[in-house]
PDB file of C-alpha atoms and ligand atoms in Angstrom:
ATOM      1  CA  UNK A   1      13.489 -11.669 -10.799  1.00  0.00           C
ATOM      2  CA  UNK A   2      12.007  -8.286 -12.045  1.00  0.00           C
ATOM      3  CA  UNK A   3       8.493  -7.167 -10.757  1.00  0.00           C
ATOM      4  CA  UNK A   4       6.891  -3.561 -12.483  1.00  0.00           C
ATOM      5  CA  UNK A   5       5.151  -2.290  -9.688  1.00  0.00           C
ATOM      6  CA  UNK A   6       2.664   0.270 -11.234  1.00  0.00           C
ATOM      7  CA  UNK A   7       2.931   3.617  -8.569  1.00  0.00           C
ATOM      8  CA  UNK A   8       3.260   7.346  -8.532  1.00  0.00           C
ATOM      9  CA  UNK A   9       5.008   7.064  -4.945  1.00  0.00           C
ATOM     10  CA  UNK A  10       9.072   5.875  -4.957  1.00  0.00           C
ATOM     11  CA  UNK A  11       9.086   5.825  -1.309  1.00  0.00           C
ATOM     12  CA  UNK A  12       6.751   2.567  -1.911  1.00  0.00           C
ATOM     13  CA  UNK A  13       9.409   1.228  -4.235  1.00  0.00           C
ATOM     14  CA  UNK A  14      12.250   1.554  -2.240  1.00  0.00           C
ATOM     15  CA  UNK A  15      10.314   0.181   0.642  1.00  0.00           C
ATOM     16  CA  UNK A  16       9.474  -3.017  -1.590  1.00  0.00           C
ATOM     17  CA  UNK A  17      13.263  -3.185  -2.588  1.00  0.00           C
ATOM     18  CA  UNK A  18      13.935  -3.711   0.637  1.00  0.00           C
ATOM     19  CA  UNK A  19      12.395  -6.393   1.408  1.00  0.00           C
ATOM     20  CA  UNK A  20      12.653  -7.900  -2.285  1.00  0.00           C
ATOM     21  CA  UNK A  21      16.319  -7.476  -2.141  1.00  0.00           C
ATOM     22  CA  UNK A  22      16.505 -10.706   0.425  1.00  0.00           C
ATOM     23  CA  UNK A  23      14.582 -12.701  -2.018  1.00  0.00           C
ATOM     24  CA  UNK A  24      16.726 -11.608  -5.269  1.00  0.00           C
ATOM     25  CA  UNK A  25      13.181  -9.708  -6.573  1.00  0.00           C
ATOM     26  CA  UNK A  26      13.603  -5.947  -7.358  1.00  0.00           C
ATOM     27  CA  UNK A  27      10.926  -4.327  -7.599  1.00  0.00           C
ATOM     28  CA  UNK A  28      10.659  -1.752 -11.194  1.00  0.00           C
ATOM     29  CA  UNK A  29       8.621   1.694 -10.758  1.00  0.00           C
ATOM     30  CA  UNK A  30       6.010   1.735 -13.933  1.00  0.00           C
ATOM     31  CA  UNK A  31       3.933   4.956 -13.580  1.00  0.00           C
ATOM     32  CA  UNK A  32       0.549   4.426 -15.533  1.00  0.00           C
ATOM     33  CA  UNK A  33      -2.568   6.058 -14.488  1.00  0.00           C
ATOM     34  CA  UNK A  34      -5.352   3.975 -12.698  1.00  0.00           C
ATOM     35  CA  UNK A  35      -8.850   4.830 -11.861  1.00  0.00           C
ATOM     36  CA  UNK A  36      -8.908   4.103  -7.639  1.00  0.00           C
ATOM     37  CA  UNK A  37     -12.140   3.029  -7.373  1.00  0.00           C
ATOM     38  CA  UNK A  38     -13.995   4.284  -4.177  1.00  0.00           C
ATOM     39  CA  UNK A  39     -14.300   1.534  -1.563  1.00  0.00           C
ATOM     40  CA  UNK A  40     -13.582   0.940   1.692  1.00  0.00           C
ATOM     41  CA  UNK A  41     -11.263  -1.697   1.548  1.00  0.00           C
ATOM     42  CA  UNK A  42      -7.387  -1.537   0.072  1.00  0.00           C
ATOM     43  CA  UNK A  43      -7.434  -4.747  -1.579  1.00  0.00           C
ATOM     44  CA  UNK A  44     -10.408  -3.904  -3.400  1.00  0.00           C
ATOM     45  CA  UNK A  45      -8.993  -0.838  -4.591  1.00  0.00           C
ATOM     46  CA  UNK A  46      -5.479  -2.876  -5.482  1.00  0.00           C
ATOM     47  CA  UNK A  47      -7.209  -5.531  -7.259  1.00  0.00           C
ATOM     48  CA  UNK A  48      -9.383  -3.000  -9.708  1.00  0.00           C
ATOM     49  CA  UNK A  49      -6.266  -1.064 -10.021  1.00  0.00           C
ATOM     50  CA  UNK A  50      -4.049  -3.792 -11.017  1.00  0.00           C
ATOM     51  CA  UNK A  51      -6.924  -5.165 -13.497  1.00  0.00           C
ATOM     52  CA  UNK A  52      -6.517  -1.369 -15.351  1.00  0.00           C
ATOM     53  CA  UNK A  53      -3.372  -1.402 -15.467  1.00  0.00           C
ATOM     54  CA  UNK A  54      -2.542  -5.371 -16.713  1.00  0.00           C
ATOM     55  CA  UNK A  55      -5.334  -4.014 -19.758  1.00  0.00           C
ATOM     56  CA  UNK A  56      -3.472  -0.865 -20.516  1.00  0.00           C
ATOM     57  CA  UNK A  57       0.341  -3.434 -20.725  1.00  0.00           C
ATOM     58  CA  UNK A  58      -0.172  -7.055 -20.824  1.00  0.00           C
ATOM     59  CA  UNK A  59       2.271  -7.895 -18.269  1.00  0.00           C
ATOM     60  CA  UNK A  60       2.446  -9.289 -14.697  1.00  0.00           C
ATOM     61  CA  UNK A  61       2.953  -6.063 -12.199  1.00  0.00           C
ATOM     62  CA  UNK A  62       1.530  -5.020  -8.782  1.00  0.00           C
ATOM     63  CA  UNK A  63      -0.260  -2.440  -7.314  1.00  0.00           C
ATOM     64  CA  UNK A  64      -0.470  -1.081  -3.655  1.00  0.00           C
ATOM     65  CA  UNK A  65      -3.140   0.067  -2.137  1.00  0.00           C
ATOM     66  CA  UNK A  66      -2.397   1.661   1.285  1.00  0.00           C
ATOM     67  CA  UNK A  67      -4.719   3.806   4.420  1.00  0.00           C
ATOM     68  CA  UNK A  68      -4.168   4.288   7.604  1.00  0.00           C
ATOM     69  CA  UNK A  69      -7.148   3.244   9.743  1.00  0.00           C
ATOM     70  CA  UNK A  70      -8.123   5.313  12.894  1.00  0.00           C
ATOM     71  CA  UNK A  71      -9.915   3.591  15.476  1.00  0.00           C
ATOM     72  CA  UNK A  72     -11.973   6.765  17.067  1.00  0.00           C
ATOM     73  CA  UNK A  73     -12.701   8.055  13.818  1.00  0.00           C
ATOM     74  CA  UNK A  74     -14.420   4.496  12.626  1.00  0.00           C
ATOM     75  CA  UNK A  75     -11.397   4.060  10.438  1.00  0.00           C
ATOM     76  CA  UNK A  76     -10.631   6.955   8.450  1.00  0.00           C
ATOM     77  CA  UNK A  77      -9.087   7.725   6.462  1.00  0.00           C
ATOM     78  CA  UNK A  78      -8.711   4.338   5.601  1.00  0.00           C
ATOM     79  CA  UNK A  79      -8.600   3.525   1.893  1.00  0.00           C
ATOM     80  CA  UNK A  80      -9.073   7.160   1.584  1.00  0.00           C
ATOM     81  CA  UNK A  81      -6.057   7.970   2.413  1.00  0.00           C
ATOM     82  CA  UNK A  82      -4.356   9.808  -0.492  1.00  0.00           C
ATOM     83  CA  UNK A  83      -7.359  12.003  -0.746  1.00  0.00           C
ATOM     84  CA  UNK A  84      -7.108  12.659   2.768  1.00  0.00           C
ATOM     85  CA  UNK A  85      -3.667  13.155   2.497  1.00  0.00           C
ATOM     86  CA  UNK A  86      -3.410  15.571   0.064  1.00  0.00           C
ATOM     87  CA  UNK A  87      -6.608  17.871   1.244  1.00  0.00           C
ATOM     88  CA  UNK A  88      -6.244  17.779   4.895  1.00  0.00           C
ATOM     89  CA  UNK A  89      -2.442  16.519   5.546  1.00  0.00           C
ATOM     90  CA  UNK A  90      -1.130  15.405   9.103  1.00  0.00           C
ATOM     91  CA  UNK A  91      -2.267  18.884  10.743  1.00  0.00           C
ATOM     92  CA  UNK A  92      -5.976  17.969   9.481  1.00  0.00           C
ATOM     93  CA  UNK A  93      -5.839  14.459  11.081  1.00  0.00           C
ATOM     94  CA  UNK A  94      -4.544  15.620  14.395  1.00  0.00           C
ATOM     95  CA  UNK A  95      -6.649  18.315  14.514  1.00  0.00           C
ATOM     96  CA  UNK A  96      -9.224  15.762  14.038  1.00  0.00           C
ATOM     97  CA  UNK A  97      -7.976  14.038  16.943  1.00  0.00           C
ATOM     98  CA  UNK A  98      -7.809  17.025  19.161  1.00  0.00           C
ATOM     99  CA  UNK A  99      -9.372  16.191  22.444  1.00  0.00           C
ATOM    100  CA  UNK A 100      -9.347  12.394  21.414  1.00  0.00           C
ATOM    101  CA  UNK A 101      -7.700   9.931  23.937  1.00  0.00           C
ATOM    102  CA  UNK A 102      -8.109   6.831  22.332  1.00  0.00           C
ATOM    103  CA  UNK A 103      -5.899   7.173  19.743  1.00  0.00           C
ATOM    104  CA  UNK A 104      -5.313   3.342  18.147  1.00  0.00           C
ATOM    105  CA  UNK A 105      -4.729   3.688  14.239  1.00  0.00           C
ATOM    106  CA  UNK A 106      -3.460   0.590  12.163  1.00  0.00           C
ATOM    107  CA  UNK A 107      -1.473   1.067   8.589  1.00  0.00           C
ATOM    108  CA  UNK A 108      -2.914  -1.355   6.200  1.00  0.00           C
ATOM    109  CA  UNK A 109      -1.380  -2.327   2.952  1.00  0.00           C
ATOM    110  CA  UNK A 110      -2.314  -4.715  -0.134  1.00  0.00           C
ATOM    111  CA  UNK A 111      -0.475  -5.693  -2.534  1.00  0.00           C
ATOM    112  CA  UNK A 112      -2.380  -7.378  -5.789  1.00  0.00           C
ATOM    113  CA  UNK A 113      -0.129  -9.141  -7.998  1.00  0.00           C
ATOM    114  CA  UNK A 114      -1.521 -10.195 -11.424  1.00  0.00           C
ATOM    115  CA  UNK A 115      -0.637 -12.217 -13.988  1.00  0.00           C
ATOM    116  CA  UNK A 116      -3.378 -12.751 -16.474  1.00  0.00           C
ATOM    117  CA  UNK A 117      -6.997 -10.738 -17.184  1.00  0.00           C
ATOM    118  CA  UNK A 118      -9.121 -12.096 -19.970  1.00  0.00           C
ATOM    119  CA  UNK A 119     -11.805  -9.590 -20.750  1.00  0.00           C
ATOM    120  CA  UNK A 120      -9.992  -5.908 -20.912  1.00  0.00           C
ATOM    121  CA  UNK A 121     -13.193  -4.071 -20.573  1.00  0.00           C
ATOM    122  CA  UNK A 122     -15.721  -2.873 -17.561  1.00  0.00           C
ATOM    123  CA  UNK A 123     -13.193  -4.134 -14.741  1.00  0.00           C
ATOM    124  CA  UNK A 124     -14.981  -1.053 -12.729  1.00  0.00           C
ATOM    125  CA  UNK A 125     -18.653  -2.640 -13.190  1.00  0.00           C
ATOM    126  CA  UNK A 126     -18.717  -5.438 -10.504  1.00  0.00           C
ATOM    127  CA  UNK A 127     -21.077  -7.890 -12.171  1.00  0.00           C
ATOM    128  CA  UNK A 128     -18.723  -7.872 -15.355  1.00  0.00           C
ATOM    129  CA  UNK A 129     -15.481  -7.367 -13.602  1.00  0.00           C
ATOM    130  CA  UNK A 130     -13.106  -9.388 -16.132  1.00  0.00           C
ATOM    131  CA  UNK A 131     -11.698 -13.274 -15.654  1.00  0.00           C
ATOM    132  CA  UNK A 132      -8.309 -12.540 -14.058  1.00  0.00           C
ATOM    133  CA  UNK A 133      -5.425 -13.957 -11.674  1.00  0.00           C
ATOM    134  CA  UNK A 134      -4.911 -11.477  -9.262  1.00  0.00           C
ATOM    135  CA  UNK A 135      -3.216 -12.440  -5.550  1.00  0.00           C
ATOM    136  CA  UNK A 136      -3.598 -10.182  -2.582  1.00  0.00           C
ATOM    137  CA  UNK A 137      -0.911  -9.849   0.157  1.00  0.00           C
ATOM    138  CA  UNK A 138      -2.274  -7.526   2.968  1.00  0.00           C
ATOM    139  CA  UNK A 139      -0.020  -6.595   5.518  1.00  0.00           C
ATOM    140  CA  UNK A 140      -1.168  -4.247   9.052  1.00  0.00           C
ATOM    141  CA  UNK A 141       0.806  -2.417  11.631  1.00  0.00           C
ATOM    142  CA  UNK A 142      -0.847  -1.697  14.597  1.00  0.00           C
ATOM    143  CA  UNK A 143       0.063   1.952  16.470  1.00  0.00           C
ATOM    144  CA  UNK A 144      -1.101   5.138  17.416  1.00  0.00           C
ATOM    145  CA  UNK A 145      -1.225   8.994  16.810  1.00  0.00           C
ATOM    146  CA  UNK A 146       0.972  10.824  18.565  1.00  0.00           C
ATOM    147  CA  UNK A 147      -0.454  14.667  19.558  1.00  0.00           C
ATOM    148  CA  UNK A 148       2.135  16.309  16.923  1.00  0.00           C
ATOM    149  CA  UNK A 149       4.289  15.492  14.191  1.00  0.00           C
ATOM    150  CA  UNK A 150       7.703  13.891  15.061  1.00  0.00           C
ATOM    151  CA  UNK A 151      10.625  12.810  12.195  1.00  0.00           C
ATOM    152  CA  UNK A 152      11.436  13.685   9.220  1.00  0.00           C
ATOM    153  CA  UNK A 153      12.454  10.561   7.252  1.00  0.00           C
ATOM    154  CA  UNK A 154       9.380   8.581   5.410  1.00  0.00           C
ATOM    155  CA  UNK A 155       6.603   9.980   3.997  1.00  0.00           C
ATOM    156  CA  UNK A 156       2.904  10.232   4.161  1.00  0.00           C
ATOM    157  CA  UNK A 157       1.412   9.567   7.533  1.00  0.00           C
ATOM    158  CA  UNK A 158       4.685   8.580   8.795  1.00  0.00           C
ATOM    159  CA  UNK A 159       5.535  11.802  11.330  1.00  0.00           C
ATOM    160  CA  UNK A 160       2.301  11.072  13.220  1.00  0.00           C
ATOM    161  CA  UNK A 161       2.046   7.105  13.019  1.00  0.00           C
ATOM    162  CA  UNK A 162       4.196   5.534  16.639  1.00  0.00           C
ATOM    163  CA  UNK A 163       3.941   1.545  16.275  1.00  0.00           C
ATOM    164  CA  UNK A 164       3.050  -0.492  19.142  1.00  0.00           C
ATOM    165  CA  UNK A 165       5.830  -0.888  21.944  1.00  0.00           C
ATOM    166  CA  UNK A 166       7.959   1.821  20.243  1.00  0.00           C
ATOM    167  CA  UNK A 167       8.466   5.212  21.402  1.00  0.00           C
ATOM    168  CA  UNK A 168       9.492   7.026  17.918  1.00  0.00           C
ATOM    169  CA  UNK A 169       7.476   7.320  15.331  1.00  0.00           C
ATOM    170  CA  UNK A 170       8.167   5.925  11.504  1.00  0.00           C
ATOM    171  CA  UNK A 171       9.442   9.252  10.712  1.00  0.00           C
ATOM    172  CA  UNK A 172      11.677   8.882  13.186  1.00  0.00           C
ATOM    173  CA  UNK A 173      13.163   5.690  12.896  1.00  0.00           C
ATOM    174  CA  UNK A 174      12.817   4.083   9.034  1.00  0.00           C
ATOM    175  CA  UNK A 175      15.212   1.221   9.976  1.00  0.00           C
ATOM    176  CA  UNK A 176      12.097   0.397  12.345  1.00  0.00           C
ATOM    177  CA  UNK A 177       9.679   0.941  10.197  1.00  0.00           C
ATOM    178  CA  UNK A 178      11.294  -1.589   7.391  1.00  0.00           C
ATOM    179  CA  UNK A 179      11.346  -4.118   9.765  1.00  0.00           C
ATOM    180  CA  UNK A 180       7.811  -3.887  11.382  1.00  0.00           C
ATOM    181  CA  UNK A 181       5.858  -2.139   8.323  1.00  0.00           C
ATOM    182  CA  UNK A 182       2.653  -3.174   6.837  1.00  0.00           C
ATOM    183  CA  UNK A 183       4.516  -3.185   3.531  1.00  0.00           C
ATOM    184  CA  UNK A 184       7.227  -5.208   4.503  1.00  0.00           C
ATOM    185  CA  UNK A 185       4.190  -7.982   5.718  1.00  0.00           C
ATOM    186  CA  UNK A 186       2.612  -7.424   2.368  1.00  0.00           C
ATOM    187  CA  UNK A 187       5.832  -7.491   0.559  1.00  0.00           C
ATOM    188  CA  UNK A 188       7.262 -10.352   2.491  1.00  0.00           C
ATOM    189  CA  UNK A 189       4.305 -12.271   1.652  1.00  0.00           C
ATOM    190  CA  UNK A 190       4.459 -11.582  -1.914  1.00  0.00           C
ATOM    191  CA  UNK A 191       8.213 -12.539  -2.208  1.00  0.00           C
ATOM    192  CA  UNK A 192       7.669 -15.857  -0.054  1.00  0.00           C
ATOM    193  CA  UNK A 193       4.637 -16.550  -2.917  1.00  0.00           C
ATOM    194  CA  UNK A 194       7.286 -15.595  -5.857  1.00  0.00           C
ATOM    195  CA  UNK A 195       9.705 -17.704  -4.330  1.00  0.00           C
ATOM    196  CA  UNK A 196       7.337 -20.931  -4.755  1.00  0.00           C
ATOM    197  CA  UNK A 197       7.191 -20.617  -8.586  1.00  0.00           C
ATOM    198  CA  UNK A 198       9.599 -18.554 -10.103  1.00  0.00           C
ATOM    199  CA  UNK A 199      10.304 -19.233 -13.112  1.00  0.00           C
ATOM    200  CA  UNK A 200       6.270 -18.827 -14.305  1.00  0.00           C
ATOM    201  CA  UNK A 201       6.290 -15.686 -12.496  1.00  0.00           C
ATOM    202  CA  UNK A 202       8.946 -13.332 -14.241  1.00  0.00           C
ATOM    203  CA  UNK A 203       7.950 -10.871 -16.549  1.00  0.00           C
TER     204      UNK A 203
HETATM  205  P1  LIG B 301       0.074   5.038  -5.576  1.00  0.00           P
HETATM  206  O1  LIG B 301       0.418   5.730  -6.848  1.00  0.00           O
HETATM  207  O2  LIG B 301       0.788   3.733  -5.391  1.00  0.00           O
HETATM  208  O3  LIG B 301      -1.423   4.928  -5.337  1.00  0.00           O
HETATM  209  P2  LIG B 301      -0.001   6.800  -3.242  1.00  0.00           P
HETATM  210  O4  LIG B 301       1.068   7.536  -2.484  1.00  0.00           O
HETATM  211  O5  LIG B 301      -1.125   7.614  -3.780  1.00  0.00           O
HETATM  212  O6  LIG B 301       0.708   5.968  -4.402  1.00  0.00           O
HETATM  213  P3  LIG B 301      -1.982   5.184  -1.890  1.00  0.00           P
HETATM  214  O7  LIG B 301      -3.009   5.446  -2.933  1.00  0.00           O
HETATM  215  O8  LIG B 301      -1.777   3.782  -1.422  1.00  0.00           O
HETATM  216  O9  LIG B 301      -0.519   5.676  -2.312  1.00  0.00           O
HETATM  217  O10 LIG B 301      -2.325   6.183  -0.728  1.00  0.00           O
HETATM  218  C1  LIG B 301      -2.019   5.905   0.514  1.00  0.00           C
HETATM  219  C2  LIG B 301      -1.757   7.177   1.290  1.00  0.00           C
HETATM  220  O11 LIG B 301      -1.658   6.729   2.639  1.00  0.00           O
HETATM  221  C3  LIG B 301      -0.427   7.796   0.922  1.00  0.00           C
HETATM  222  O12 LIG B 301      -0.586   8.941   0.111  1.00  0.00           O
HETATM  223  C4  LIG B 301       0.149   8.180   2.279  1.00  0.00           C
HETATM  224  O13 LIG B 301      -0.280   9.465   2.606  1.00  0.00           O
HETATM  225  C5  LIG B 301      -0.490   7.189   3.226  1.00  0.00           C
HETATM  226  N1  LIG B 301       0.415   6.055   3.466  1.00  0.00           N
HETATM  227  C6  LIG B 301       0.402   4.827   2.915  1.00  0.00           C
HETATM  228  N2  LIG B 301       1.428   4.087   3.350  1.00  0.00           N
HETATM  229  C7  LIG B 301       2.101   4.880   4.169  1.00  0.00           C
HETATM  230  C8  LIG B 301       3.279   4.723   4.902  1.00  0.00           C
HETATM  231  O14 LIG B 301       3.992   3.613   4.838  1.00  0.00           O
HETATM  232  N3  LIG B 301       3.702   5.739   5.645  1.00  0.00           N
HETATM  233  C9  LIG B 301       3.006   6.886   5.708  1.00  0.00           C
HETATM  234  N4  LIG B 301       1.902   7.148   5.032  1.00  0.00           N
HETATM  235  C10 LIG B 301       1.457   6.141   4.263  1.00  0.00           C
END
């Protein structure tokens, strides 16, 4: 079974092929533009992303939405996390952290699968948002930040992120991190659900 999987980011595909491989789905990169709305929760952001998307093609897909959530910084940068990202990088969040001891973080993913939208307009106004079958898998890792940068396999957040009861960091050991991820819990999830039905849920 094929799923598009609407992302700018490959290292998300091949993530999701991992764990789709077990369940005979591959996942297929479709890169098409989405408004992220601002919120602070990923599955928000997923759903309103998938909703542009299904109106710009007319075909089942899924979007991620992803954020890594730090504790002492009341969860930033959260769903914020590309922005945050991209301005700031890893040296901006552990400089952030500098002095901080509590250093708890949790990677969040969702993943919203959808298969049908009725109205194709004003998904981004809430009180109009349009009649469609969207399904959420969320997935969380819990971890912490180390005090530097560690790895270089991954991407993102990965070089700073160590999971619970590990002592490398994603960066440092992917074989880990596609085992424990919060995409391979959303993913897993998803696959499990496409297993159920599959033959209504191809493209
Ligand atoms: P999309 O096109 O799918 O949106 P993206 O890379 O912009 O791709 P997000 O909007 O979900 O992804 O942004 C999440 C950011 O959080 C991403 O840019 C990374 O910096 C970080 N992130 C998410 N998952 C991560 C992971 O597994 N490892 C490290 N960093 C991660």
């Amino acid at each position: 079974m094929e799923v598009l999987f609407s992302t700018s980011n490959k290292n998300k595909v091949a993530e999701s092929n991992e764990v789709g491989r077990k369940y005979g789905v591959s996942f297929t990169q479709i890169h098409l533009f989405y408004p992220e709305i601002r919120s602070d929760s990923v599955s928000e952001v997923a759903k309103a992303g998938a909703e542009y998307v299904f109106t710009q093609i007319r075909k089942p897909l899924i979007v991620e939405d992803s954020g890594l959530f730090i504790k002492s910084l009341n969860e930033f940068p959260g769903a914020y996390s590309r922005f945050a990202f991209e301005r700031i990088g890893i040296n901006g969040i552990l400089k952030l952290m500098d002095g901080i001891s509590d250093r708890e973080a949790s990677f969040v993913s969702a993943v919203a699968y959808i298969t049908s939208a009725e109205k194709i307009h004003s998904f981004l106004a809430s009180d109009t948002a349009p009649n469609s079958d969207v399904k959420i898998f969320e997935g969380s890792v819990e971890g912490k930040i180390t005090t530097e940068a560690k790895g270089e396999k991954g991407f993102g957040f990965d070089p700073i992120f160590q999971p619970k009861g590990y002592v490398k960091t994603f960066a440092e050991d992917v074989k880990t991190k596609n085992a424990i991820s919060h995409r391979k819990i959303a993913f897993e999830k998803l696959c499990q659900y496409l297993k159920t039905k599959p033959a209504e849920r191809t493209r």
